[in-house]
Amino acid sequence: MEDAFVVADTVSGRIEGEIVRSMLKAHGIQALLSGEGAAAAIGLNVGRLARVDVLVPRKQLEQAATILADYYAGRLAGEDEYG
């Protein structure tokens, strides 16, 4: 399925998930958050139950992986490099 969403990253909570989702969106990648149900229901912000998956369309996974690698390495460059 070309339109299927796949996990691009797993982060430690909703706040970090929103940061990563917004960064990917700023680079033209559609991203969704998943796995936050238990944490939201119980009010957890750390630990295994607070983990959130960042999902992207399968066709954008490679581009997302490059952007995420640069983000975590602290070397995000201009948008032109990802276009």
CSV table of N, CA and C in Angstrom, one decimal:
chain,number,residue,atom,x,y,z
A,1,MET,N,0.8,-1.2,0.0
A,1,MET,CA,0.0,0.0,0.0
A,1,MET,C,0.9,1.3,0.0
A,2,GLU,N,0.8,2.0,-1.1
A,2,GLU,CA,1.6,3.2,-1.2
A,2,GLU,C,1.2,4.3,-0.2
A,3,ASP,N,-0.1,4.3,0.1
A,3,ASP,CA,-0.6,5.4,1.0
A,3,ASP,C,-0.5,5.0,2.5
A,4,ALA,N,0.0,3.9,2.8
A,4,ALA,CA,0.1,3.4,4.2
A,4,ALA,C,1.1,4.3,5.0
A,5,PHE,N,0.7,4.5,6.3
A,5,PHE,CA,1.6,5.2,7.1
A,5,PHE,C,2.5,4.2,7.9
A,6,VAL,N,3.8,4.6,8.1
A,6,VAL,CA,4.7,3.8,8.8
A,6,VAL,C,5.4,4.6,9.9
A,7,VAL,N,6.0,3.9,10.8
A,7,VAL,CA,6.6,4.6,11.9
A,7,VAL,C,8.0,5.1,11.4
A,8,ALA,N,8.2,6.4,11.6
A,8,ALA,CA,9.4,7.1,11.2
A,8,ALA,C,10.3,7.3,12.5
A,9,ASP,N,9.6,7.4,13.6
A,9,ASP,CA,10.4,7.7,14.9
A,9,ASP,C,9.5,7.3,16.0
A,10,THR,N,10.1,7.1,17.2
A,10,THR,CA,9.3,6.9,18.4
A,10,THR,C,10.0,7.8,19.4
A,11,VAL,N,9.2,8.7,20.0
A,11,VAL,CA,9.7,9.7,20.9
A,11,VAL,C,9.1,9.5,22.3
A,12,SER,N,9.6,10.2,23.3
A,12,SER,CA,9.3,9.9,24.7
A,12,SER,C,8.0,10.6,25.2
A,13,GLY,N,7.2,11.3,24.4
A,13,GLY,CA,6.0,11.8,24.9
A,13,GLY,C,5.3,12.7,23.9
A,14,ARG,N,4.1,13.2,24.2
A,14,ARG,CA,3.4,14.0,23.3
A,14,ARG,C,4.0,15.3,22.9
A,15,ILE,N,4.7,16.0,23.9
A,15,ILE,CA,5.3,17.2,23.6
A,15,ILE,C,6.4,17.0,22.5
A,16,GLU,N,7.3,16.1,22.8
A,16,GLU,CA,8.4,15.8,21.8
A,16,GLU,C,7.8,15.3,20.5
A,17,GLY,N,6.7,14.6,20.5
A,17,GLY,CA,6.0,14.1,19.3
A,17,GLY,C,5.5,15.3,18.5
A,18,GLU,N,4.9,16.3,19.2
A,18,GLU,CA,4.4,17.5,18.5
A,18,GLU,C,5.6,18.3,17.8
A,19,ILE,N,6.7,18.3,18.5
A,19,ILE,CA,7.9,19.0,18.0
A,19,ILE,C,8.3,18.4,16.7
A,20,VAL,N,8.5,17.0,16.8
A,20,VAL,CA,9.0,16.3,15.6
A,20,VAL,C,7.9,16.4,14.5
A,21,ARG,N,6.7,16.2,14.8
A,21,ARG,CA,5.6,16.3,13.8
A,21,ARG,C,5.6,17.6,13.1
A,22,SER,N,5.7,18.7,13.9
A,22,SER,CA,5.7,20.0,13.3
A,22,SER,C,7.0,20.3,12.4
A,23,MET,N,8.1,19.8,12.8
A,23,MET,CA,9.3,19.9,12.1
A,23,MET,C,9.2,19.2,10.7
A,24,LEU,N,8.7,18.0,10.7
A,24,LEU,CA,8.5,17.3,9.5
A,24,LEU,C,7.5,18.0,8.6
A,25,LYS,N,6.4,18.5,9.2
A,25,LYS,CA,5.4,19.2,8.4
A,25,LYS,C,6.0,20.4,7.8
A,26,ALA,N,6.9,21.1,8.5
A,26,ALA,CA,7.6,22.3,7.9
A,26,ALA,C,8.4,21.9,6.7
A,27,HIS,N,8.8,20.7,6.6
A,27,HIS,CA,9.6,20.2,5.5
A,27,HIS,C,8.8,19.5,4.4
A,28,GLY,N,7.5,19.7,4.5
A,28,GLY,CA,6.6,19.1,3.5
A,28,GLY,C,6.2,17.7,3.7
A,29,ILE,N,6.4,17.1,4.9
A,29,ILE,CA,6.1,15.7,5.1
A,29,ILE,C,4.9,15.6,6.0
A,30,GLN,N,3.9,14.9,5.6
A,30,GLN,CA,2.7,14.7,6.4
A,30,GLN,C,3.1,13.8,7.5
A,31,ALA,N,2.7,14.1,8.8
A,31,ALA,CA,3.1,13.3,9.9
A,31,ALA,C,1.9,13.2,10.9
A,32,LEU,N,1.7,12.1,11.5
A,32,LEU,CA,0.7,11.8,12.5
A,32,LEU,C,1.3,11.3,13.7
A,33,LEU,N,0.6,11.4,14.8
A,33,LEU,CA,1.1,10.8,16.1
A,33,LEU,C,0.2,9.7,16.5
A,34,SER,N,0.8,8.6,17.0
A,34,SER,CA,0.1,7.4,17.4
A,34,SER,C,0.6,6.9,18.7
A,35,GLY,N,-0.2,6.1,19.4
A,35,GLY,CA,0.3,5.5,20.6
A,35,GLY,C,0.3,6.4,21.8
A,36,GLU,N,-0.5,7.4,21.7
A,36,GLU,CA,-0.5,8.4,22.9
A,36,GLU,C,-1.8,8.1,23.7
A,37,GLY,N,-2.6,7.2,23.4
A,37,GLY,CA,-3.8,7.0,24.1
A,37,GLY,C,-3.7,6.6,25.6
A,38,ALA,N,-2.9,5.6,25.9
A,38,ALA,CA,-2.7,5.3,27.3
A,38,ALA,C,-2.1,6.4,28.1
A,39,ALA,N,-1.1,7.1,27.6
A,39,ALA,CA,-0.4,8.2,28.3
A,39,ALA,C,-1.4,9.3,28.6
A,40,ALA,N,-2.3,9.6,27.6
A,40,ALA,CA,-3.2,10.7,27.8
A,40,ALA,C,-4.3,10.3,28.8
A,41,ALA,N,-4.7,9.1,28.8
A,41,ALA,CA,-5.8,8.6,29.7
A,41,ALA,C,-5.3,8.6,31.1
A,42,ILE,N,-4.0,8.2,31.3
A,42,ILE,CA,-3.5,8.0,32.7
A,42,ILE,C,-2.7,9.3,33.1
A,43,GLY,N,-2.4,10.1,32.2
A,43,GLY,CA,-1.6,11.4,32.5
A,43,GLY,C,-0.1,11.2,32.6
A,44,LEU,N,0.4,10.2,31.9
A,44,LEU,CA,1.8,9.9,31.9
A,44,LEU,C,2.6,10.8,31.0
A,45,ASN,N,3.8,11.2,31.4
A,45,ASN,CA,4.6,12.0,30.5
A,45,ASN,C,6.0,11.4,30.3
A,46,VAL,N,6.3,10.4,31.0
A,46,VAL,CA,7.6,9.7,30.9
A,46,VAL,C,7.4,8.2,31.0
A,47,GLY,N,8.4,7.4,30.5
A,47,GLY,CA,8.3,6.0,30.6
A,47,GLY,C,7.7,5.3,29.4
A,48,ARG,N,7.6,4.0,29.4
A,48,ARG,CA,7.2,3.2,28.2
A,48,ARG,C,5.8,3.6,27.8
A,49,LEU,N,4.9,3.8,28.7
A,49,LEU,CA,3.5,4.1,28.3
A,49,LEU,C,3.3,5.5,27.7
A,50,ALA,N,4.3,6.4,27.9
A,50,ALA,CA,4.3,7.7,27.3
A,50,ALA,C,4.8,7.8,25.9
A,51,ARG,N,5.4,6.7,25.4
A,51,ARG,CA,6.0,6.7,24.1
A,51,ARG,C,4.9,7.0,23.0
A,52,VAL,N,5.4,7.8,22.0
A,52,VAL,CA,4.5,8.2,20.9
A,52,VAL,C,5.2,7.9,19.6
A,53,ASP,N,4.5,7.2,18.7
A,53,ASP,CA,5.1,6.9,17.4
A,53,ASP,C,4.8,8.1,16.4
A,54,VAL,N,5.8,8.5,15.7
A,54,VAL,CA,5.6,9.5,14.6
A,54,VAL,C,5.4,8.8,13.3
A,55,LEU,N,4.3,8.9,12.7
A,55,LEU,CA,4.0,8.1,11.5
A,55,LEU,C,4.0,9.1,10.2
A,56,VAL,N,4.6,8.5,9.2
A,56,VAL,CA,4.7,9.3,7.9
A,56,VAL,C,4.2,8.4,6.8
A,57,PRO,N,3.8,8.9,5.6
A,57,PRO,CA,3.4,8.1,4.5
A,57,PRO,C,4.7,7.3,4.1
A,58,ARG,N,4.5,6.0,3.7
A,58,ARG,CA,5.6,5.2,3.3
A,58,ARG,C,6.4,5.8,2.2
A,59,LYS,N,5.8,6.5,1.3
A,59,LYS,CA,6.6,7.1,0.2
A,59,LYS,C,7.4,8.3,0.6
A,60,GLN,N,7.2,8.8,1.9
A,60,GLN,CA,8.0,9.9,2.4
A,60,GLN,C,9.0,9.4,3.5
A,61,LEU,N,9.0,8.1,3.8
A,61,LEU,CA,9.8,7.6,4.9
A,61,LEU,C,11.3,7.9,4.7
A,62,GLU,N,11.9,7.8,3.5
A,62,GLU,CA,13.3,8.0,3.3
A,62,GLU,C,13.6,9.5,3.6
A,63,GLN,N,12.8,10.4,3.0
A,63,GLN,CA,13.0,11.8,3.2
A,63,GLN,C,12.9,12.1,4.7
A,64,ALA,N,11.9,11.6,5.4
A,64,ALA,CA,11.7,11.8,6.8
A,64,ALA,C,12.9,11.3,7.6
A,65,ALA,N,13.5,10.2,7.3
A,65,ALA,CA,14.6,9.6,8.0
A,65,ALA,C,15.8,10.5,7.9
A,66,THR,N,16.0,11.1,6.7
A,66,THR,CA,17.2,12.0,6.5
A,66,THR,C,17.0,13.2,7.4
A,67,ILE,N,15.8,13.8,7.4
A,67,ILE,CA,15.5,15.0,8.2
A,67,ILE,C,15.7,14.7,9.7
A,68,LEU,N,15.2,13.6,10.1
A,68,LEU,CA,15.3,13.2,11.5
A,68,LEU,C,16.7,13.0,11.9
A,69,ALA,N,17.5,12.3,11.1
A,69,ALA,CA,18.9,12.1,11.4
A,69,ALA,C,19.6,13.4,11.5
A,70,ASP,N,19.4,14.4,10.6
A,70,ASP,CA,20.0,15.7,10.8
A,70,ASP,C,19.5,16.4,12.0
A,71,TYR,N,18.2,16.3,12.3
A,71,TYR,CA,17.7,16.9,13.5
A,71,TYR,C,18.3,16.4,14.8
A,72,TYR,N,18.4,15.1,14.9
A,72,TYR,CA,19.1,14.5,16.1
A,72,TYR,C,20.6,14.8,16.2
A,73,ALA,N,21.2,15.0,15.0
A,73,ALA,CA,22.6,15.3,15.0
A,73,ALA,C,22.9,16.8,15.2
A,74,GLY,N,21.8,17.6,15.2
A,74,GLY,CA,22.0,19.0,15.4
A,74,GLY,C,22.5,19.7,14.2
A,75,ARG,N,22.2,19.2,13.0
A,75,ARG,CA,22.7,19.8,11.8
A,75,ARG,C,21.6,20.1,10.7
A,76,LEU,N,20.5,20.5,11.1
A,76,LEU,CA,19.4,20.8,10.2
A,76,LEU,C,19.9,21.9,9.3
A,77,ALA,N,19.7,21.8,8.0
A,77,ALA,CA,20.2,22.8,7.0
A,77,ALA,C,18.9,23.4,6.4
A,78,GLY,N,19.1,24.3,5.4
A,78,GLY,CA,18.0,24.9,4.8
A,78,GLY,C,17.1,23.9,4.1
A,79,GLU,N,15.9,24.4,3.8
A,79,GLU,CA,14.9,23.5,3.2
A,79,GLU,C,15.3,23.0,1.8
A,80,ASP,N,16.1,23.8,1.1
A,80,ASP,CA,16.5,23.4,-0.3
A,80,ASP,C,17.1,22.0,-0.3
A,81,GLU,N,17.8,21.6,0.7
A,81,GLU,CA,18.5,20.3,0.7
A,81,GLU,C,17.5,19.1,0.8
A,82,TYR,N,16.3,19.4,1.2
A,82,TYR,CA,15.3,18.3,1.3
A,82,TYR,C,14.3,18.2,0.2
A,83,GLY,N,14.2,19.3,-0.6
A,83,GLY,CA,13.2,19.4,-1.6
A,83,GLY,C,13.2,18.3,-2.6
